[in-house]
Amino acid sequence: MSPPPGACRPCPRAYAPWLLSLAATLLLAVGAALAQWDLESILSRAEQRYGELGAAKSRLGDWGRLLEQGGTLDEAAKLRAVNDFFNRSLRFTDDIEIWQQEDYWATPVEALVKGAADCEDYAIAKYVTLRRLGVASDKLRITYVKALRLNQAHMVLTWYASPGADPLVLDNLIGEIRPASQRDDLLPVYAFNAEGLWLPGPDGGRRTGDSKKLSRWQDLLTKMRAEGLDLDAPKED
């Protein structure tokens, strides 16, 4: 039976150790800057891997323009633009259909080439893009939740105006960005960013420390670098 549209497939490993590994590898993302992101180079590498891109070339071009022009927006507008872009550009599809794997973490380029994404791919793409647009990592958390009405594991991106604030939720299930206090359909389980791991609770949750193990996120960062992307690459003014 297929999962409801937009929700992740139920997984017995829902709260498995990879959640810890995500935080650790995010920590490693804060390293030395590498090359500039270059859209032509990214497109060239994508064509070498996938062949003729077709409609994907337009999606990648639109993403490139968002990266180039979105930096002038205020932070609230950046959140809206990025959330709307990926929700509009990608259709929800299960990993097994896209990648023939039960759980595959796609880079933003991979997702845009396919024009399809699982819930974690939406959250990752939004995180990467907002980081590139200058949103501080400590305001962003990749948050693993349970979608209560669907009884499904799910992943969203959350943005905190301040550490103890009611975060805003960027989701592919509901396109409108809403405060977490208005999303009673989501039960938070864990949250991550480059600074570590949080458990849910008042005032932004409880930080439980930093993870040291590598995970799919490390593989994702490696794939991104091979595509010509690096989270900490300098951006031209």
Short mmCIF file of C-alpha atoms in Angstrom, two decimals:
data_model
loop_
_atom_site.label_atom_id
_atom_site.label_comp_id
_atom_site.label_asym_id
_atom_site.label_seq_id
_atom_site.Cartn_x
_atom_site.Cartn_y
_atom_site.Cartn_z
CA MET A 1 0.00 0.00 0.00
CA SER A 2 1.41 3.36 -0.99
CA PRO A 3 1.85 6.06 1.67
CA PRO A 4 -0.50 9.07 1.61
CA PRO A 5 0.71 11.84 -0.72
CA GLY A 6 3.59 13.82 0.73
CA ALA A 7 4.36 11.58 3.68
CA CYS A 8 7.36 9.34 4.12
CA ARG A 9 6.93 5.58 4.00
CA PRO A 10 6.58 4.07 7.49
CA CYS A 11 9.87 2.65 8.64
CA PRO A 12 10.66 0.43 11.64
CA ARG A 13 13.93 2.29 11.90
CA ALA A 14 12.09 5.58 12.40
CA TYR A 15 14.15 6.61 15.38
CA ALA A 16 17.32 4.77 14.37
CA PRO A 17 20.95 5.87 14.87
CA TRP A 18 21.13 7.67 11.53
CA LEU A 19 19.30 10.53 13.23
CA LEU A 20 22.34 11.02 15.44
CA SER A 21 24.67 10.65 12.48
CA LEU A 22 22.91 13.47 10.64
CA ALA A 23 23.90 16.00 13.28
CA ALA A 24 27.50 14.85 13.30
CA THR A 25 27.93 15.22 9.59
CA LEU A 26 26.24 18.60 9.62
CA LEU A 27 28.96 19.64 12.04
CA LEU A 28 31.56 18.60 9.49
CA ALA A 29 29.89 20.82 6.91
CA VAL A 30 31.27 23.86 8.72
CA GLY A 31 34.73 23.56 7.20
CA ALA A 32 37.07 25.33 4.86
CA ALA A 33 35.47 27.08 1.88
CA LEU A 34 35.92 25.50 -1.52
CA ALA A 35 35.07 26.65 -5.02
CA GLN A 36 32.28 29.00 -5.98
CA TRP A 37 28.97 27.46 -6.97
CA ASP A 38 28.79 27.76 -10.74
CA LEU A 39 25.52 26.94 -12.48
CA GLU A 40 27.09 26.18 -15.85
CA SER A 41 29.49 23.73 -14.24
CA ILE A 42 26.65 22.15 -12.25
CA LEU A 43 24.57 21.74 -15.42
CA SER A 44 27.54 20.29 -17.30
CA ARG A 45 28.19 17.70 -14.61
CA ALA A 46 24.51 16.82 -14.44
CA GLU A 47 24.42 16.29 -18.22
CA GLN A 48 27.50 14.07 -18.01
CA ARG A 49 25.75 11.93 -15.43
CA TYR A 50 22.17 11.90 -16.74
CA GLY A 51 22.47 12.79 -20.41
CA GLU A 52 19.94 15.17 -21.97
CA LEU A 53 18.27 16.98 -19.08
CA GLY A 54 15.10 18.10 -20.83
CA ALA A 55 12.72 19.79 -18.39
CA ALA A 56 15.24 19.28 -15.60
CA LYS A 57 17.47 21.92 -17.17
CA SER A 58 14.71 24.48 -16.70
CA ARG A 59 14.22 23.43 -13.06
CA LEU A 60 17.94 23.71 -12.38
CA GLY A 61 18.04 27.08 -14.12
CA ASP A 62 15.17 28.35 -11.98
CA TRP A 63 17.00 27.15 -8.87
CA GLY A 64 20.14 28.95 -10.02
CA ARG A 65 18.20 32.18 -10.46
CA LEU A 66 16.73 31.79 -6.98
CA LEU A 67 20.23 31.38 -5.57
CA GLU A 68 21.49 34.40 -7.50
CA GLN A 69 18.59 36.74 -6.77
CA GLY A 70 17.24 35.50 -3.45
CA GLY A 71 20.06 36.91 -1.39
CA THR A 72 18.54 40.39 -1.59
CA LEU A 73 15.29 39.27 0.05
CA ASP A 74 14.61 39.68 3.74
CA GLU A 75 14.67 36.47 5.75
CA ALA A 76 10.90 35.92 5.81
CA ALA A 77 10.76 36.33 2.04
CA LYS A 78 13.65 33.88 1.62
CA LEU A 79 11.72 31.28 3.59
CA ARG A 80 8.61 31.75 1.45
CA ALA A 81 10.51 31.76 -1.83
CA VAL A 82 12.49 28.61 -1.05
CA ASN A 83 9.55 26.72 0.42
CA ASP A 84 7.31 27.60 -2.53
CA PHE A 85 10.00 26.79 -5.10
CA PHE A 86 10.65 23.24 -3.98
CA ASN A 87 7.02 22.45 -3.21
CA ARG A 88 6.14 23.61 -6.71
CA SER A 89 9.10 22.11 -8.56
CA LEU A 90 9.12 18.61 -7.05
CA ARG A 91 6.37 16.01 -6.87
CA PHE A 92 6.32 13.74 -3.85
CA THR A 93 7.42 10.23 -4.79
CA ASP A 94 8.68 7.38 -2.65
CA ASP A 95 12.42 6.63 -2.71
CA ILE A 96 11.85 3.10 -3.92
CA GLU A 97 10.21 4.45 -7.07
CA ILE A 98 12.76 7.20 -7.72
CA TRP A 99 15.99 5.47 -6.72
CA GLN A 100 15.03 1.81 -6.27
CA GLN A 101 16.19 2.09 -2.66
CA GLU A 102 14.18 2.10 0.56
CA ASP A 103 15.90 5.21 1.92
CA TYR A 104 17.95 7.47 -0.34
CA TRP A 105 18.98 11.03 0.51
CA ALA A 106 19.10 13.05 -2.69
CA THR A 107 21.06 16.22 -3.23
CA PRO A 108 19.09 19.25 -4.45
CA VAL A 109 20.53 18.67 -7.93
CA GLU A 110 19.46 15.02 -7.93
CA ALA A 111 15.96 15.93 -6.77
CA LEU A 112 15.59 18.66 -9.38
CA VAL A 113 16.88 16.40 -12.16
CA LYS A 114 14.31 13.78 -11.22
CA GLY A 115 11.61 16.37 -10.52
CA ALA A 116 10.63 14.20 -7.57
CA ALA A 117 11.46 13.89 -3.89
CA ASP A 118 10.73 12.07 -0.67
CA CYS A 119 10.08 14.17 2.45
CA GLU A 120 13.71 14.28 3.57
CA ASP A 121 14.76 15.50 0.12
CA TYR A 122 12.43 18.50 0.40
CA ALA A 123 13.84 19.35 3.85
CA ILE A 124 17.46 18.92 2.71
CA ALA A 125 16.98 20.99 -0.45
CA LYS A 126 15.36 23.82 1.52
CA TYR A 127 18.10 23.69 4.17
CA VAL A 128 20.90 23.77 1.59
CA THR A 129 19.30 26.60 -0.38
CA LEU A 130 18.57 28.77 2.66
CA ARG A 131 22.10 28.25 3.94
CA ARG A 132 23.37 29.38 0.54
CA LEU A 133 21.12 32.44 0.72
CA GLY A 134 22.77 33.47 3.98
CA VAL A 135 20.39 32.13 6.62
CA ALA A 136 22.42 31.14 9.67
CA SER A 137 22.67 27.43 10.39
CA ASP A 138 21.68 27.95 14.04
CA LYS A 139 18.26 29.21 12.87
CA LEU A 140 17.59 26.09 10.82
CA ARG A 141 16.86 22.56 12.03
CA ILE A 142 16.08 19.50 9.99
CA THR A 143 13.30 18.04 12.10
CA TYR A 144 12.11 14.46 12.17
CA VAL A 145 8.44 14.24 13.11
CA LYS A 146 5.49 11.90 13.11
CA ALA A 147 2.62 13.05 10.89
CA LEU A 148 -0.18 12.11 13.28
CA ARG A 149 -3.15 12.19 10.93
CA LEU A 150 -1.32 10.00 8.46
CA ASN A 151 0.44 7.86 11.08
CA GLN A 152 3.64 8.29 9.08
CA ALA A 153 7.24 9.18 9.74
CA HIS A 154 7.95 12.55 8.14
CA MET A 155 10.65 15.22 7.90
CA VAL A 156 10.37 19.01 7.73
CA LEU A 157 12.62 22.05 7.99
CA THR A 158 12.09 24.42 10.91
CA TRP A 159 13.30 28.00 11.28
CA TYR A 160 13.82 29.74 14.62
CA ALA A 161 13.84 33.53 14.89
CA SER A 162 15.63 33.00 18.22
CA PRO A 163 16.66 29.84 20.12
CA GLY A 164 13.51 29.66 22.27
CA ALA A 165 11.03 30.92 19.69
CA ASP A 166 8.06 29.06 18.27
CA PRO A 167 9.62 27.82 15.03
CA LEU A 168 8.14 28.14 11.57
CA VAL A 169 7.59 24.89 9.70
CA LEU A 170 8.54 24.50 6.03
CA ASP A 171 6.72 21.40 4.85
CA ASN A 172 5.70 19.62 1.67
CA LEU A 173 2.46 18.33 3.21
CA ILE A 174 1.07 21.83 3.83
CA GLY A 175 2.47 24.51 1.56
CA GLU A 176 1.72 27.44 3.87
CA ILE A 177 4.50 28.22 6.35
CA ARG A 178 2.95 28.06 9.81
CA PRO A 179 4.26 28.24 13.39
CA ALA A 180 4.84 24.85 14.95
CA SER A 181 2.20 25.73 17.56
CA GLN A 182 -0.36 25.65 14.73
CA ARG A 183 0.81 22.28 13.42
CA ASP A 184 -0.84 19.94 15.87
CA ASP A 185 -0.72 17.30 13.14
CA LEU A 186 3.05 16.96 13.67
CA LEU A 187 4.76 15.37 16.66
CA PRO A 188 8.46 16.32 16.83
CA VAL A 189 10.91 13.53 17.58
CA TYR A 190 14.42 14.90 16.94
CA ALA A 191 15.89 18.01 15.38
CA PHE A 192 19.35 18.67 13.94
CA ASN A 193 21.53 21.43 12.64
CA ALA A 194 25.25 22.08 12.36
CA GLU A 195 25.47 22.68 16.10
CA GLY A 196 24.06 19.35 17.27
CA LEU A 197 21.03 17.33 18.26
CA TRP A 198 17.86 18.48 20.04
CA LEU A 199 15.03 16.64 21.72
CA PRO A 200 11.59 18.31 21.68
CA GLY A 201 10.55 20.49 24.58
CA PRO A 202 9.82 24.06 25.66
CA ASP A 203 12.06 26.97 24.73
CA GLY A 204 13.43 25.33 21.61
CA GLY A 205 13.92 21.87 23.04
CA ARG A 206 16.81 20.31 24.92
CA ARG A 207 20.19 19.98 23.32
CA THR A 208 21.55 16.51 23.95
CA GLY A 209 25.08 17.02 22.61
CA ASP A 210 27.01 16.62 19.41
CA SER A 211 27.19 13.45 17.38
CA LYS A 212 30.52 12.15 16.15
CA LYS A 213 29.50 9.41 13.76
CA LEU A 214 29.20 9.75 10.00
CA SER A 215 26.01 8.95 8.11
CA ARG A 216 24.09 9.39 4.90
CA TRP A 217 24.57 13.13 5.39
CA GLN A 218 28.32 12.72 4.90
CA ASP A 219 27.61 10.80 1.71
CA LEU A 220 25.25 13.58 0.68
CA LEU A 221 27.90 16.25 1.24
CA THR A 222 30.38 14.21 -0.77
CA LYS A 223 27.90 13.92 -3.62
CA MET A 224 27.23 17.65 -3.47
CA ARG A 225 30.93 18.47 -3.72
CA ALA A 226 31.22 16.18 -6.72
CA GLU A 227 28.37 18.16 -8.30
CA GLY A 228 30.24 21.43 -7.72
CA LEU A 229 28.39 22.39 -4.53
CA ASP A 230 29.69 23.02 -1.04
CA LEU A 231 27.69 24.55 1.79
CA ASP A 232 30.58 26.73 2.89
CA ALA A 233 31.90 27.81 -0.46
CA PRO A 234 32.31 31.60 -0.72
CA LYS A 235 29.60 33.42 -2.60
CA GLU A 236 30.40 36.22 -5.01
CA ASP A 237 28.88 39.58 -4.16
#
